[in-house]
Short mmCIF file of C-alpha atoms and ligand atoms in Angstrom, two decimals:
data_model
loop_
_atom_site.label_atom_id
_atom_site.label_comp_id
_atom_site.label_asym_id
_atom_site.label_seq_id
_atom_site.Cartn_x
_atom_site.Cartn_y
_atom_site.Cartn_z
CA UNK A 1 282.15 -41.76 119.55
CA UNK A 2 279.79 -39.67 117.60
CA UNK A 3 276.90 -41.68 118.62
CA UNK A 4 277.99 -41.51 122.28
CA UNK A 5 278.23 -37.90 122.08
CA UNK A 6 274.91 -37.34 120.40
CA UNK A 7 273.05 -39.44 122.82
CA UNK A 8 274.87 -37.12 125.63
CA UNK A 9 273.75 -34.00 124.30
CA UNK A 10 270.08 -35.30 123.69
CA UNK A 11 270.05 -36.32 127.27
CA UNK A 12 271.67 -33.09 128.26
CA UNK A 13 269.34 -31.09 126.13
CA UNK A 14 266.27 -32.82 127.81
CA UNK A 15 267.44 -32.27 131.42
CA UNK A 16 268.24 -28.56 130.88
CA UNK A 17 265.05 -27.91 129.34
CA UNK A 18 263.05 -29.72 131.69
CA UNK A 19 264.80 -27.86 134.62
CA UNK A 20 264.23 -24.45 132.93
CA UNK A 21 260.65 -24.44 131.71
CA UNK A 22 258.71 -26.16 134.36
CA UNK A 23 256.13 -23.42 134.77
CA UNK A 24 255.52 -22.83 131.28
CA UNK A 25 255.26 -26.71 130.42
CA UNK A 26 251.85 -26.85 132.14
CA UNK A 27 250.40 -25.00 128.88
CA UNK A 28 251.32 -28.15 126.78
CA UNK A 29 252.42 -31.02 128.73
CA UNK A 30 255.80 -32.42 128.14
CA UNK A 31 258.90 -30.17 128.19
CA UNK A 32 260.60 -31.35 125.20
CA UNK A 33 258.81 -31.99 122.07
CA UNK A 34 260.16 -33.61 119.34
CA UNK A 35 259.05 -34.87 115.51
CA UNK A 36 260.60 -36.73 112.98
CA UNK A 37 260.59 -35.91 109.19
CA UNK A 38 261.77 -38.64 106.56
CA UNK A 39 264.17 -36.90 104.36
CA UNK A 40 264.59 -39.92 102.06
CA UNK A 41 267.53 -41.19 100.13
CA UNK A 42 270.48 -38.68 100.11
CA UNK A 43 272.96 -39.39 97.08
CA UNK A 44 276.36 -38.98 97.93
CA UNK A 45 278.57 -36.72 95.49
CA UNK A 46 276.97 -33.41 95.72
CA UNK A 47 274.98 -30.80 97.80
CA UNK A 48 271.38 -31.57 98.41
CA UNK A 49 269.13 -29.14 99.40
CA UNK A 50 265.62 -29.70 101.19
CA UNK A 51 263.24 -27.26 101.83
CA UNK A 52 260.39 -28.07 104.44
CA UNK A 53 257.54 -25.69 104.47
CA UNK A 54 255.10 -25.64 107.55
CA UNK A 55 257.08 -27.96 109.74
CA UNK A 56 254.87 -29.15 112.86
CA UNK A 57 255.56 -27.13 116.11
CA UNK A 58 254.41 -28.21 119.50
CA UNK A 59 250.83 -26.76 119.61
CA UNK A 60 248.58 -24.96 117.21
CA UNK A 61 249.11 -21.28 116.96
CA UNK A 62 245.91 -19.43 117.59
CA UNK A 63 244.95 -15.89 116.06
CA UNK A 64 245.15 -14.53 119.58
CA UNK A 65 248.76 -15.64 120.20
CA UNK A 66 250.33 -15.48 116.76
CA UNK A 67 253.73 -15.60 118.07
CA UNK A 68 255.78 -18.74 119.10
CA UNK A 69 258.63 -18.32 121.62
CA UNK A 70 261.63 -20.71 121.06
CA UNK A 71 263.43 -21.90 124.01
CA UNK A 72 265.33 -24.34 122.81
CA UNK A 73 265.95 -26.39 119.64
CA UNK A 74 268.08 -29.43 118.63
CA UNK A 75 268.56 -31.10 115.45
CA UNK A 76 269.50 -35.00 114.93
CA UNK A 77 270.18 -36.35 111.38
CA UNK A 78 269.48 -40.04 111.84
CA UNK A 79 270.85 -42.92 109.45
CA UNK A 80 267.55 -44.69 109.03
CA UNK A 81 269.56 -47.94 108.15
CA UNK A 82 271.35 -48.03 111.56
CA UNK A 83 268.65 -46.07 113.44
CA UNK A 84 271.67 -43.91 114.75
CA UNK A 85 272.69 -40.62 114.41
CA UNK A 86 274.67 -40.40 110.95
CA UNK A 87 277.94 -41.08 111.09
CA UNK A 88 279.86 -37.55 111.17
CA UNK A 89 282.87 -38.67 109.25
CA UNK A 90 280.67 -39.30 106.29
CA UNK A 91 279.43 -35.52 106.36
CA UNK A 92 281.27 -33.25 103.95
CA UNK A 93 278.48 -30.45 104.79
CA UNK A 94 275.37 -29.93 106.93
CA UNK A 95 273.26 -27.20 107.20
CA UNK A 96 269.97 -26.31 108.74
CA UNK A 97 268.30 -23.04 108.82
CA UNK A 98 264.70 -22.26 110.63
CA UNK A 99 262.98 -19.35 108.71
CA UNK A 100 259.92 -17.62 110.21
CA UNK A 101 256.62 -16.56 108.43
CA UNK A 102 257.72 -17.47 104.73
CA UNK A 103 260.94 -15.71 104.98
CA UNK A 104 263.62 -17.51 103.37
CA UNK A 105 266.08 -14.63 103.17
CA UNK A 106 267.32 -14.29 106.94
CA UNK A 107 267.13 -17.42 109.14
CA UNK A 108 266.05 -16.93 112.85
CA UNK A 109 268.27 -19.93 113.86
CA UNK A 110 270.86 -21.67 112.40
CA UNK A 111 272.90 -25.12 112.45
CA UNK A 112 276.10 -25.54 110.63
CA UNK A 113 278.74 -28.36 109.95
CA UNK A 114 280.97 -27.60 112.98
CA UNK A 115 277.97 -27.05 115.25
CA UNK A 116 275.14 -29.25 114.15
CA UNK A 117 275.21 -31.58 116.99
CA UNK A 118 275.17 -29.02 119.71
CA UNK A 119 271.63 -28.17 121.09
CA UNK A 120 270.84 -24.31 120.96
CA UNK A 121 268.82 -23.17 124.02
CA UNK A 122 268.65 -20.15 125.62
CA UNK A 123 268.83 -18.67 129.62
CA UNK A 124 265.98 -17.82 131.08
CA UNK A 125 264.06 -14.60 130.00
CA UNK A 126 265.68 -14.80 126.22
CA UNK A 127 263.59 -15.98 123.85
CA UNK A 128 263.29 -16.26 119.79
CA UNK A 129 260.21 -15.21 118.18
CA UNK A 130 258.82 -16.97 115.51
CA UNK A 131 255.64 -16.71 113.69
CA UNK A 132 253.71 -19.50 112.08
CA UNK A 133 254.27 -21.25 109.60
CA UNK A 134 257.99 -22.03 110.49
CA UNK A 135 260.21 -23.68 107.39
CA UNK A 136 263.24 -25.67 107.22
CA UNK A 137 266.01 -25.58 104.68
CA UNK A 138 268.47 -28.25 105.02
CA UNK A 139 271.62 -28.69 103.21
CA UNK A 140 273.62 -31.97 102.96
CA UNK A 141 276.53 -33.00 101.20
CA UNK A 142 277.41 -36.82 101.88
CA UNK A 143 280.39 -39.08 101.23
CA UNK A 144 277.84 -42.23 101.07
CA UNK A 145 274.35 -42.72 99.80
CA UNK A 146 272.05 -42.65 102.96
CA UNK A 147 268.53 -42.65 104.08
CA UNK A 148 268.30 -40.02 106.40
CA UNK A 149 265.54 -38.48 108.90
CA UNK A 150 265.72 -35.42 110.71
CA UNK A 151 264.48 -35.67 114.09
CA UNK A 152 263.79 -32.20 115.83
CA UNK A 153 263.49 -31.37 119.44
CA UNK A 154 261.71 -27.94 120.42
CA UNK A 155 260.69 -26.20 123.66
CA UNK A 156 258.14 -23.28 123.10
CA UNK A 157 256.14 -21.06 124.89
CA UNK A 158 253.62 -18.45 124.05
CA UNK A 159 254.09 -14.79 125.04
CA UNK A 160 251.10 -14.62 127.40
CA UNK A 161 253.02 -17.14 129.84
CA UNK A 162 255.99 -14.78 129.85
CA UNK A 163 255.18 -11.39 129.08
CA UNK A 164 258.61 -9.58 129.92
CA UNK A 165 260.94 -11.84 127.76
CA UNK A 166 264.06 -10.46 125.93
CA UNK A 167 263.40 -11.15 122.10
CA UNK A 168 266.54 -12.48 120.51
CA UNK A 169 267.98 -12.15 117.05
CA UNK A 170 270.77 -14.37 115.16
CA UNK A 171 274.01 -12.74 114.52
CA UNK A 172 275.83 -15.17 111.91
CA UNK A 173 278.94 -13.76 110.78
CA UNK A 174 281.75 -12.15 113.22
CA UNK A 175 284.44 -12.56 110.23
CA UNK A 176 283.40 -10.97 107.02
CA UNK A 177 281.71 -12.52 104.32
CA UNK A 178 283.61 -14.66 102.03
CA UNK A 179 286.41 -14.47 104.13
CA UNK A 180 287.97 -17.99 103.75
CA UNK A 181 291.74 -18.36 104.01
CA UNK A 182 294.33 -20.99 103.40
CA UNK A 183 297.02 -22.18 105.77
CA UNK A 184 300.87 -22.31 104.81
CA UNK A 185 301.47 -25.86 105.71
CA UNK A 186 304.76 -24.93 107.43
CA UNK A 187 304.39 -26.81 110.43
CA UNK A 188 303.11 -25.66 114.12
CA UNK A 189 300.06 -23.66 114.07
CA UNK A 190 298.72 -21.25 111.91
CA UNK A 191 296.79 -18.04 113.35
CA UNK A 192 294.30 -16.12 111.62
CA UNK A 193 292.62 -12.98 113.16
CA UNK A 194 289.65 -10.88 112.21
CA UNK A 195 288.51 -7.62 113.95
CA UNK A 196 285.06 -6.32 114.11
CA UNK A 197 283.07 -3.53 116.15
CA UNK A 198 279.84 -4.22 117.60
CA UNK A 199 277.55 -1.77 115.69
CA UNK A 200 274.50 -2.21 117.82
CA UNK A 201 273.43 -1.02 121.20
CA UNK A 202 274.60 -2.57 124.22
CA UNK A 203 273.51 -6.12 124.19
CA UNK A 204 273.33 -9.33 125.78
CA UNK A 205 274.90 -12.20 123.97
CA UNK A 206 274.26 -16.03 124.22
CA UNK A 207 274.66 -19.12 122.71
CA UNK A 208 277.79 -18.71 120.99
CA UNK A 209 278.80 -21.27 118.39
CA UNK A 210 281.95 -21.61 116.38
CA UNK A 211 281.83 -22.30 112.59
CA UNK A 212 285.35 -23.84 111.42
CA UNK A 213 286.66 -26.07 109.02
CA UNK A 214 288.87 -29.33 109.71
CA UNK A 215 292.07 -28.85 110.87
CA UNK A 216 290.73 -26.02 113.51
CA UNK A 217 292.33 -26.36 116.86
CA UNK A 218 290.55 -23.58 118.82
CA UNK A 219 288.36 -20.30 117.88
CA UNK A 220 288.78 -17.28 120.27
CA UNK A 221 286.78 -14.51 120.59
CA UNK A 222 288.26 -11.79 122.92
CA UNK A 223 288.05 -7.88 123.46
CA UNK A 224 290.69 -6.22 120.93
CA UNK A 225 291.79 -3.99 123.58
CA UNK A 226 291.75 -5.67 126.88
CA UNK A 227 292.22 -9.39 125.46
CA UNK A 228 289.54 -10.44 127.80
CA UNK A 229 288.33 -13.59 126.37
CA UNK A 230 284.64 -13.94 125.63
CA UNK A 231 284.74 -17.12 124.25
CA UNK A 232 287.09 -20.18 123.51
CA UNK A 233 285.67 -23.05 121.14
CA UNK A 234 287.82 -25.90 120.69
CA UNK A 235 287.56 -28.57 118.13
CA UNK A 236 286.43 -31.96 119.07
CA UNK A 237 287.93 -34.89 117.21
CA UNK A 238 287.04 -38.61 116.89
CA UNK A 239 289.98 -41.20 117.08
CA UNK A 240 290.27 -41.24 113.24
CA UNK A 241 290.88 -37.39 113.38
CA UNK A 242 287.59 -36.16 111.79
CA UNK A 243 286.33 -32.82 113.27
CA UNK A 244 282.88 -33.83 115.23
CA UNK A 245 281.93 -30.23 116.39
CA UNK A 246 283.12 -27.34 117.92
CA UNK A 247 282.54 -27.42 121.47
CA UNK A 248 279.80 -24.70 122.89
CA UNK A 249 281.87 -21.72 124.68
CA UNK A 250 279.51 -20.97 127.86
CA UNK A 251 276.38 -22.51 127.42
CA UNK A 252 274.49 -20.90 129.85
CA UNK A 253 276.25 -17.51 130.30
CA UNK A 254 274.56 -14.11 129.32
CA UNK A 255 277.69 -11.86 127.91
CA UNK A 256 277.40 -8.07 127.46
CA UNK A 257 278.86 -6.53 124.32
CA UNK A 258 279.14 -2.62 124.57
CA UNK A 259 278.05 -0.66 121.80
CA UNK A 260 281.19 0.36 119.41
CA UNK A 261 283.21 -2.28 121.67
CA UNK A 262 285.97 -3.82 119.54
CA UNK A 263 286.59 -7.56 119.18
CA UNK A 264 289.01 -9.90 117.71
CA UNK A 265 288.26 -13.50 116.51
CA UNK A 266 291.57 -15.44 116.21
CA UNK A 267 291.59 -19.00 114.67
CA UNK A 268 294.25 -21.48 115.42
CA UNK A 269 294.55 -24.30 112.69
CA UNK A 270 296.91 -27.34 112.44
CA UNK A 271 299.39 -25.94 110.28
CA UNK A 272 301.02 -29.51 109.38
CA UNK A 273 299.43 -29.48 105.62
CA UNK A 274 298.41 -26.77 103.77
CA UNK A 275 294.61 -26.16 103.96
CA UNK A 276 292.66 -24.59 101.26
CA UNK A 277 289.41 -22.26 101.86
CA UNK A 278 289.10 -22.95 105.63
CA UNK A 279 286.76 -20.54 108.01
CA UNK A 280 286.74 -18.90 111.33
CA UNK A 281 283.54 -17.68 112.28
CA UNK A 282 281.11 -17.36 115.17
CA UNK A 283 277.47 -17.18 115.34
CA UNK A 284 275.24 -16.18 118.44
CA UNK A 285 272.06 -14.87 119.56
CA UNK A 286 271.59 -11.37 120.96
CA UNK A 287 269.05 -9.22 122.59
CA UNK A 288 268.69 -5.88 124.07
CA UNK A 289 270.91 -5.73 127.23
CA UNK A 290 269.06 -5.52 130.53
CA UNK A 291 269.28 -1.54 131.09
CA UNK A 292 268.21 -0.99 127.30
CA UNK A 293 265.36 -3.11 127.41
CA UNK A 294 264.05 -1.43 130.63
CA UNK A 295 264.73 2.25 129.09
CA UNK A 296 263.20 1.07 125.98
CA UNK A 297 259.98 -0.65 127.03
CA UNK A 298 258.99 1.18 130.57
C1 NAG B 301 260.15 -38.70 119.86
O1 NAG B 301 261.33 -39.27 120.72
C2 NAG B 301 260.78 -40.65 121.15
C3 NAG B 301 262.13 -41.10 122.32
O2 NAG B 301 263.24 -40.84 121.43
C4 NAG B 301 260.53 -41.54 120.26
O3 NAG B 301 260.07 -42.62 120.97
C5 NAG B 301 259.46 -41.09 119.43
O4 NAG B 301 259.02 -41.98 118.47
C6 NAG B 301 259.70 -39.38 118.77
N1 NAG B 301 258.45 -38.83 118.38
C7 NAG B 301 258.60 -38.60 116.89
C8 NAG B 301 257.14 -37.82 116.43
O5 NAG B 301 259.80 -38.77 116.37
C1 NAG B 302 274.42 -45.88 108.19
O1 NAG B 302 274.26 -47.03 108.69
C2 NAG B 302 274.88 -47.95 108.01
C3 NAG B 302 274.44 -49.37 108.81
O2 NAG B 302 274.89 -49.39 110.32
C4 NAG B 302 276.03 -47.93 107.67
O3 NAG B 302 276.82 -49.19 107.19
C5 NAG B 302 276.52 -46.66 107.07
O4 NAG B 302 277.94 -46.42 107.10
C6 NAG B 302 275.90 -45.74 107.96
N1 NAG B 302 275.90 -44.08 107.15
C7 NAG B 302 276.28 -43.37 107.63
C8 NAG B 302 276.14 -41.96 106.74
O5 NAG B 302 275.74 -43.03 109.12
C1 NAG B 303 269.64 -7.60 134.86
O1 NAG B 303 270.69 -6.61 135.35
C2 NAG B 303 271.09 -6.99 136.93
C3 NAG B 303 271.86 -5.57 137.48
O2 NAG B 303 272.56 -5.05 136.56
C4 NAG B 303 271.92 -7.97 136.98
O3 NAG B 303 271.99 -8.52 138.39
C5 NAG B 303 270.96 -9.29 136.21
O4 NAG B 303 271.41 -10.44 136.24
C6 NAG B 303 270.47 -8.86 134.86
N1 NAG B 303 269.71 -9.68 134.10
C7 NAG B 303 269.63 -10.23 133.04
C8 NAG B 303 268.61 -11.04 132.50
O5 NAG B 303 270.87 -10.05 132.31
#
C-alpha cells in the first residue's frame, strides 16, 4: 500500500507542478527536476544523522540571480534492494530538513515522519526563497538494515520570472516545544488540545501538514472562538495498522490567519492502549497576506 501511495503522490505531484509552472518552465526545460543521492547502508537500532552539503539544484545559480525560488519539493526514500520506496512499517523515525546558505539552525522546509511522503508545493504566487548553497539534513531510525537512496524532486524558478511573488516562511510548531504527552488507555478516544495565538501580522497560510504519532486518528486546527475548522488532517493506516502518513489538509488552499487570532489544535488519539510520549503538532508555510504585501511594497 505504501508503494502505491507513494507512486500515486509522485504522479499527482508531477501533474500539479506541470500545470502550475508552464511559463516558468521555459527557463530550464522540464517542469519537475529530480536527483538521486546514495545514502548507503543505514543500520537498524539507532538514529542515523546524515548531512548533505551543496546538494544539486535544477540549474546553476548565477551571481546576477542569487535567489532560488522553490515552488515545490518532494522527497522519497528508496530501498535500493527492492528499488521501491522503503517500507514505512520499518521506519521508526524519518526527518528531512532543507537549509539555505549554510544556515544549520533554522530549516526553510521540513518533512517529518508522519508527512514524509507528502509532496510540498505552494499555490501560484507563493514561493520559498533559498540561497545557494542548499544543504539537507536527514535523520533516520530504521527497524532493519537497509541500503537507502534519497530521491528529491524540485520545481524552482528565478525571481525575474515572477517579480511580484509572496515569499514564504516555515512555521513549525503550533503546540509548544517539548509538549509530548501520554494517553490514559481507558478506551474510546483521548483528546488533547493546545491553544495558540497568531503573533504576526495578517498572513496567508498554506501547505499545512500534520505531525503526530502512531495511534492518531485526526488533528484539527480551528478558531478558538468560532470553532471554524481551518485544517483537519487524518491518520492514514495500512492494513496491518501502521501509520503511513497524515493526510494533507487542503492542498491548494490559501488561508488567512489574522494578527492575534486565537486557535486551538485538537488531537484525537485511539485510547485503546496507553501511549507514551505522543505528539500533536502542525507545520505550515506563511507569507504576508495580500493586503499587507501590497501596503508594504507599493
Ligand atoms: C529522475 O526520475 C526518472 C524517472 O523516475 C529516472 O529515470 C531518473 O533516473 C531520475 N534521475 C535522477 C538523477 O535521479
Ligand atoms: C527492502 O527490500 C527488500 C527486498 O524487497 C525487503 O526484503 C526489505 O524488507 C525492504 N526493506 C525496507 C526497509 O523497505
Ligand atoms: C488577494 O485579494 C483579493 C481580494 O481581496 C483576492 O480576490 C485574491 O484572491 C487575493 N490573492 C491572494 C494571492 O491571496
